């Protein structure tokens, strides 16, 4: 079968590999659509999170169960599923409560074990969630990033008069914008340097879009979601907050970032990290999509056949910022 393999920074290749065998207690899934995530770009550029090479990349997928191993009863052939790609110890105090995202040993498929940028994946049934058969599998592939954004919105603790600023109109920033639209929020402003991304943000309901951070204190907001993961934007995000405001960090950094914490103290800001999602967030994301409460179609900018995955990565790492969520179709 075809798979996209990571060999080292900037070194990825579509290759023919053995189709995985479905052992007892495991499930073989035919991948229908797999999304390229910001963290896949961190892997591609820097080799972050990868424990051994080569590894088949990818952790966001929707597909169809084709075979179940002996003893598997939770899913059956023909079921439409999405994956919970978190790989955790399963026994620490956080894993036992379903908070695998806080597991000290947390990793993801596609980084610490074979991922989903492949025609098939073998996975444990506990790591699959069944989705309704009438949910478009393209949208189902967005359950995972939608769960990330749902987790962010929970951390933000929005209410009807909370003004929200979103830094970065990539998939996570835009999904956060969509979810802020169904949560009570008192106006959402999106900042990004790309005019095409800001156009999408406007279409998705942003009250205001800006190509640079505002400097007036009257423009300050209660909550800033930092979804760019860029060093320079973090300080601007802190300055953008009202006294007593809340900063949610949702973008991962490729380098260490310095911050003047006196500003955090002076304004009594709360700073919270948001790491992936818990199992309840994944279930909520499925529910939001299958009930049509949120429409994420506008986030999908491209669908590439898996054999053209290398071109998809070139597009996503180019200066052309029109690409948002790019799906691979094996
Ligand atoms: Zn992801
Ligand atoms: Zn654990």
JSON list of N, CA and C in Angstrom, two decimals, residues 70-113:
[
{"chain": "A", "resi": 70, "resn": "UNK", "atom": "N", "xyz": [-9.79, -11.00, 16.09]},
{"chain": "A", "resi": 70, "resn": "UNK", "atom": "CA", "xyz": [-10.48, -11.83, 17.08]},
{"chain": "A", "resi": 70, "resn": "UNK", "atom": "C", "xyz": [-10.71, -11.07, 18.38]},
{"chain": "A", "resi": 71, "resn": "UNK", "atom": "N", "xyz": [-11.91, -11.18, 18.92]},
{"chain": "A", "resi": 71, "resn": "UNK", "atom": "CA", "xyz": [-12.21, -10.58, 20.22]},
{"chain": "A", "resi": 71, "resn": "UNK", "atom": "C", "xyz": [-12.67, -9.14, 20.16]},
{"chain": "A", "resi": 72, "resn": "UNK", "atom": "N", "xyz": [-12.74, -8.55, 18.95]},
{"chain": "A", "resi": 72, "resn": "UNK", "atom": "CA", "xyz": [-13.17, -7.15, 18.86]},
{"chain": "A", "resi": 72, "resn": "UNK", "atom": "C", "xyz": [-14.68, -7.10, 18.66]},
{"chain": "A", "resi": 73, "resn": "UNK", "atom": "N", "xyz": [-15.38, -6.42, 19.58]},
{"chain": "A", "resi": 73, "resn": "UNK", "atom": "CA", "xyz": [-16.84, -6.34, 19.47]},
{"chain": "A", "resi": 73, "resn": "UNK", "atom": "C", "xyz": [-17.33, -4.90, 19.33]},
{"chain": "A", "resi": 74, "resn": "UNK", "atom": "N", "xyz": [-16.45, -3.93, 19.64]},
{"chain": "A", "resi": 74, "resn": "UNK", "atom": "CA", "xyz": [-16.89, -2.53, 19.70]},
{"chain": "A", "resi": 74, "resn": "UNK", "atom": "C", "xyz": [-17.20, -1.95, 18.31]},
{"chain": "A", "resi": 75, "resn": "UNK", "atom": "N", "xyz": [-16.52, -2.44, 17.29]},
{"chain": "A", "resi": 75, "resn": "UNK", "atom": "CA", "xyz": [-16.78, -1.96, 15.92]},
{"chain": "A", "resi": 75, "resn": "UNK", "atom": "C", "xyz": [-16.90, -3.16, 14.98]},
{"chain": "A", "resi": 76, "resn": "UNK", "atom": "N", "xyz": [-17.55, -2.93, 13.83]},
{"chain": "A", "resi": 76, "resn": "UNK", "atom": "CA", "xyz": [-17.74, -4.00, 12.86]},
{"chain": "A", "resi": 76, "resn": "UNK", "atom": "C", "xyz": [-17.36, -3.50, 11.47]},
{"chain": "A", "resi": 77, "resn": "UNK", "atom": "N", "xyz": [-17.03, -4.44, 10.57]},
{"chain": "A", "resi": 77, "resn": "UNK", "atom": "CA", "xyz": [-16.72, -4.03, 9.19]},
{"chain": "A", "resi": 77, "resn": "UNK", "atom": "C", "xyz": [-17.86, -3.20, 8.62]},
{"chain": "A", "resi": 78, "resn": "UNK", "atom": "N", "xyz": [-17.50, -2.12, 7.94]},
{"chain": "A", "resi": 78, "resn": "UNK", "atom": "CA", "xyz": [-18.51, -1.22, 7.36]},
{"chain": "A", "resi": 78, "resn": "UNK", "atom": "C", "xyz": [-18.75, 0.02, 8.21]},
{"chain": "A", "resi": 79, "resn": "UNK", "atom": "N", "xyz": [-18.39, -0.05, 9.50]},
{"chain": "A", "resi": 79, "resn": "UNK", "atom": "CA", "xyz": [-18.58, 1.14, 10.36]},
{"chain": "A", "resi": 79, "resn": "UNK", "atom": "C", "xyz": [-17.73, 2.30, 9.85]},
{"chain": "A", "resi": 80, "resn": "UNK", "atom": "N", "xyz": [-18.29, 3.50, 9.88]},
{"chain": "A", "resi": 80, "resn": "UNK", "atom": "CA", "xyz": [-17.51, 4.71, 9.61]},
{"chain": "A", "resi": 80, "resn": "UNK", "atom": "C", "xyz": [-16.92, 5.18, 10.93]},
{"chain": "A", "resi": 81, "resn": "UNK", "atom": "N", "xyz": [-15.64, 5.46, 10.91]},
{"chain": "A", "resi": 81, "resn": "UNK", "atom": "CA", "xyz": [-14.95, 5.78, 12.17]},
{"chain": "A", "resi": 81, "resn": "UNK", "atom": "C", "xyz": [-13.99, 6.95, 11.99]},
{"chain": "A", "resi": 82, "resn": "UNK", "atom": "N", "xyz": [-13.68, 7.56, 13.12]},
{"chain": "A", "resi": 82, "resn": "UNK", "atom": "CA", "xyz": [-12.56, 8.50, 13.16]},
{"chain": "A", "resi": 82, "resn": "UNK", "atom": "C", "xyz": [-11.62, 7.99, 14.25]},
{"chain": "A", "resi": 83, "resn": "UNK", "atom": "N", "xyz": [-10.38, 8.45, 14.21]},
{"chain": "A", "resi": 83, "resn": "UNK", "atom": "CA", "xyz": [-9.40, 7.95, 15.17]},
{"chain": "A", "resi": 83, "resn": "UNK", "atom": "C", "xyz": [-9.17, 8.93, 16.30]},
{"chain": "A", "resi": 84, "resn": "UNK", "atom": "N", "xyz": [-8.95, 8.37, 17.50]},
{"chain": "A", "resi": 84, "resn": "UNK", "atom": "CA", "xyz": [-8.40, 9.15, 18.61]},
{"chain": "A", "resi": 84, "resn": "UNK", "atom": "C", "xyz": [-6.90, 8.87, 18.56]},
{"chain": "A", "resi": 85, "resn": "UNK", "atom": "N", "xyz": [-6.12, 9.80, 18.00]},
{"chain": "A", "resi": 85, "resn": "UNK", "atom": "CA", "xyz": [-4.71, 9.49, 17.71]},
{"chain": "A", "resi": 85, "resn": "UNK", "atom": "C", "xyz": [-3.76, 9.60, 18.89]},
{"chain": "A", "resi": 86, "resn": "UNK", "atom": "N", "xyz": [-4.31, 9.89, 20.08]},
{"chain": "A", "resi": 86, "resn": "UNK", "atom": "CA", "xyz": [-3.42, 10.06, 21.23]},
{"chain": "A", "resi": 86, "resn": "UNK", "atom": "C", "xyz": [-2.85, 8.71, 21.65]},
{"chain": "A", "resi": 87, "resn": "UNK", "atom": "N", "xyz": [-1.56, 8.69, 21.85]},
{"chain": "A", "resi": 87, "resn": "UNK", "atom": "CA", "xyz": [-0.89, 7.49, 22.35]},
{"chain": "A", "resi": 87, "resn": "UNK", "atom": "C", "xyz": [-0.41, 7.83, 23.75]},
{"chain": "A", "resi": 88, "resn": "UNK", "atom": "N", "xyz": [-0.98, 7.17, 24.76]},
{"chain": "A", "resi": 88, "resn": "UNK", "atom": "CA", "xyz": [-0.65, 7.54, 26.14]},
{"chain": "A", "resi": 88, "resn": "UNK", "atom": "C", "xyz": [-0.40, 6.28, 26.94]},
{"chain": "A", "resi": 89, "resn": "UNK", "atom": "N", "xyz": [0.04, 6.47, 28.20]},
{"chain": "A", "resi": 89, "resn": "UNK", "atom": "CA", "xyz": [0.46, 5.30, 28.98]},
{"chain": "A", "resi": 89, "resn": "UNK", "atom": "C", "xyz": [-0.75, 4.45, 29.39]},
{"chain": "A", "resi": 90, "resn": "UNK", "atom": "N", "xyz": [-1.91, 5.09, 29.55]},
{"chain": "A", "resi": 90, "resn": "UNK", "atom": "CA", "xyz": [-3.13, 4.35, 29.89]},
{"chain": "A", "resi": 90, "resn": "UNK", "atom": "C", "xyz": [-3.28, 4.04, 31.37]},
{"chain": "A", "resi": 91, "resn": "UNK", "atom": "N", "xyz": [-2.25, 4.33, 32.17]},
{"chain": "A", "resi": 91, "resn": "UNK", "atom": "CA", "xyz": [-2.34, 3.93, 33.57]},
{"chain": "A", "resi": 91, "resn": "UNK", "atom": "C", "xyz": [-2.10, 5.06, 34.56]},
{"chain": "A", "resi": 92, "resn": "UNK", "atom": "N", "xyz": [-1.66, 6.23, 34.09]},
{"chain": "A", "resi": 92, "resn": "UNK", "atom": "CA", "xyz": [-1.41, 7.31, 35.05]},
{"chain": "A", "resi": 92, "resn": "UNK", "atom": "C", "xyz": [-2.74, 7.92, 35.52]},
{"chain": "A", "resi": 93, "resn": "UNK", "atom": "N", "xyz": [-2.67, 8.79, 36.51]},
{"chain": "A", "resi": 93, "resn": "UNK", "atom": "CA", "xyz": [-3.92, 9.35, 37.08]},
{"chain": "A", "resi": 93, "resn": "UNK", "atom": "C", "xyz": [-4.73, 10.12, 36.04]},
{"chain": "A", "resi": 94, "resn": "UNK", "atom": "N", "xyz": [-4.07, 10.71, 35.02]},
{"chain": "A", "resi": 94, "resn": "UNK", "atom": "CA", "xyz": [-4.80, 11.49, 34.02]},
{"chain": "A", "resi": 94, "resn": "UNK", "atom": "C", "xyz": [-5.43, 10.56, 32.98]},
{"chain": "A", "resi": 95, "resn": "UNK", "atom": "N", "xyz": [-4.68, 9.56, 32.53]},
{"chain": "A", "resi": 95, "resn": "UNK", "atom": "CA", "xyz": [-5.23, 8.60, 31.56]},
{"chain": "A", "resi": 95, "resn": "UNK", "atom": "C", "xyz": [-6.45, 7.89, 32.13]},
{"chain": "A", "resi": 96, "resn": "UNK", "atom": "N", "xyz": [-6.40, 7.55, 33.41]},
{"chain": "A", "resi": 96, "resn": "UNK", "atom": "CA", "xyz": [-7.51, 6.82, 34.02]},
{"chain": "A", "resi": 96, "resn": "UNK", "atom": "C", "xyz": [-8.79, 7.65, 34.03]},
{"chain": "A", "resi": 97, "resn": "UNK", "atom": "N", "xyz": [-8.65, 8.99, 33.91]},
{"chain": "A", "resi": 97, "resn": "UNK", "atom": "CA", "xyz": [-9.83, 9.85, 33.87]},
{"chain": "A", "resi": 97, "resn": "UNK", "atom": "C", "xyz": [-10.17, 10.30, 32.45]},
{"chain": "A", "resi": 98, "resn": "UNK", "atom": "N", "xyz": [-9.52, 9.69, 31.43]},
{"chain": "A", "resi": 98, "resn": "UNK", "atom": "CA", "xyz": [-9.79, 10.07, 30.03]},
{"chain": "A", "resi": 98, "resn": "UNK", "atom": "C", "xyz": [-9.06, 11.34, 29.62]},
{"chain": "A", "resi": 99, "resn": "UNK", "atom": "N", "xyz": [-8.22, 11.88, 30.52]},
{"chain": "A", "resi": 99, "resn": "UNK", "atom": "CA", "xyz": [-7.48, 13.12, 30.22]},
{"chain": "A", "resi": 99, "resn": "UNK", "atom": "C", "xyz": [-6.10, 12.76, 29.66]},
{"chain": "A", "resi": 100, "resn": "UNK", "atom": "N", "xyz": [-6.11, 11.90, 28.63]},
{"chain": "A", "resi": 100, "resn": "UNK", "atom": "CA", "xyz": [-4.84, 11.41, 28.07]},
{"chain": "A", "resi": 100, "resn": "UNK", "atom": "C", "xyz": [-3.96, 12.56, 27.58]},
{"chain": "A", "resi": 101, "resn": "UNK", "atom": "N", "xyz": [-4.62, 13.71, 27.27]},
{"chain": "A", "resi": 101, "resn": "UNK", "atom": "CA", "xyz": [-3.82, 14.85, 26.78]},
{"chain": "A", "resi": 101, "resn": "UNK", "atom": "C", "xyz": [-2.88, 15.39, 27.86]},
{"chain": "A", "resi": 102, "resn": "UNK", "atom": "N", "xyz": [-3.12, 15.04, 29.12]},
{"chain": "A", "resi": 102, "resn": "UNK", "atom": "CA", "xyz": [-2.22, 15.48, 30.19]},
{"chain": "A", "resi": 102, "resn": "UNK", "atom": "C", "xyz": [-1.23, 14.39, 30.60]},
{"chain": "A", "resi": 103, "resn": "UNK", "atom": "N", "xyz": [-1.30, 13.23, 29.93]},
{"chain": "A", "resi": 103, "resn": "UNK", "atom": "CA", "xyz": [-0.37, 12.13, 30.25]},
{"chain": "A", "resi": 103, "resn": "UNK", "atom": "C", "xyz": [1.06, 12.59, 30.03]},
{"chain": "A", "resi": 104, "resn": "UNK", "atom": "N", "xyz": [1.94, 12.38, 31.02]},
{"chain": "A", "resi": 104, "resn": "UNK", "atom": "CA", "xyz": [3.33, 12.79, 30.84]},
{"chain": "A", "resi": 104, "resn": "UNK", "atom": "C", "xyz": [4.00, 12.10, 29.65]},
{"chain": "A", "resi": 105, "resn": "UNK", "atom": "N", "xyz": [3.45, 10.95, 29.24]},
{"chain": "A", "resi": 105, "resn": "UNK", "atom": "CA", "xyz": [4.05, 10.21, 28.11]},
{"chain": "A", "resi": 105, "resn": "UNK", "atom": "C", "xyz": [3.27, 10.38, 26.81]},
{"chain": "A", "resi": 106, "resn": "UNK", "atom": "N", "xyz": [2.47, 11.45, 26.72]},
{"chain": "A", "resi": 106, "resn": "UNK", "atom": "CA", "xyz": [1.61, 11.60, 25.54]},
{"chain": "A", "resi": 106, "resn": "UNK", "atom": "C", "xyz": [2.42, 11.70, 24.23]},
{"chain": "A", "resi": 107, "resn": "UNK", "atom": "N", "xyz": [1.98, 10.95, 23.25]},
{"chain": "A", "resi": 107, "resn": "UNK", "atom": "CA", "xyz": [2.49, 11.07, 21.89]},
{"chain": "A", "resi": 107, "resn": "UNK", "atom": "C", "xyz": [1.32, 10.91, 20.94]},
{"chain": "A", "resi": 108, "resn": "UNK", "atom": "N", "xyz": [1.58, 10.93, 19.66]},
{"chain": "A", "resi": 108, "resn": "UNK", "atom": "CA", "xyz": [0.51, 10.76, 18.67]},
{"chain": "A", "resi": 108, "resn": "UNK", "atom": "C", "xyz": [0.93, 9.74, 17.63]},
{"chain": "A", "resi": 109, "resn": "UNK", "atom": "N", "xyz": [-0.09, 9.04, 17.08]},
{"chain": "A", "resi": 109, "resn": "UNK", "atom": "CA", "xyz": [0.22, 8.20, 15.93]},
{"chain": "A", "resi": 109, "resn": "UNK", "atom": "C", "xyz": [0.78, 9.12, 14.84]},
{"chain": "A", "resi": 110, "resn": "UNK", "atom": "N", "xyz": [1.61, 8.57, 13.99]},
{"chain": "A", "resi": 110, "resn": "UNK", "atom": "CA", "xyz": [2.25, 9.39, 12.97]},
{"chain": "A", "resi": 110, "resn": "UNK", "atom": "C", "xyz": [3.52, 10.07, 13.47]},
{"chain": "A", "resi": 111, "resn": "UNK", "atom": "N", "xyz": [3.77, 9.89, 14.80]},
{"chain": "A", "resi": 111, "resn": "UNK", "atom": "CA", "xyz": [4.99, 10.45, 15.40]},
{"chain": "A", "resi": 111, "resn": "UNK", "atom": "C", "xyz": [5.70, 9.38, 16.22]},
{"chain": "A", "resi": 112, "resn": "UNK", "atom": "N", "xyz": [4.94, 8.69, 17.07]},
{"chain": "A", "resi": 112, "resn": "UNK", "atom": "CA", "xyz": [5.55, 7.64, 17.90]},
{"chain": "A", "resi": 112, "resn": "UNK", "atom": "C", "xyz": [5.14, 6.24, 17.44]},
{"chain": "A", "resi": 113, "resn": "UNK", "atom": "N", "xyz": [4.22, 6.16, 16.49]},
{"chain": "A", "resi": 113, "resn": "UNK", "atom": "CA", "xyz": [3.79, 4.88, 15.91]},
{"chain": "A", "resi": 113, "resn": "UNK", "atom": "C", "xyz": [3.25, 5.19, 14.51]}
]
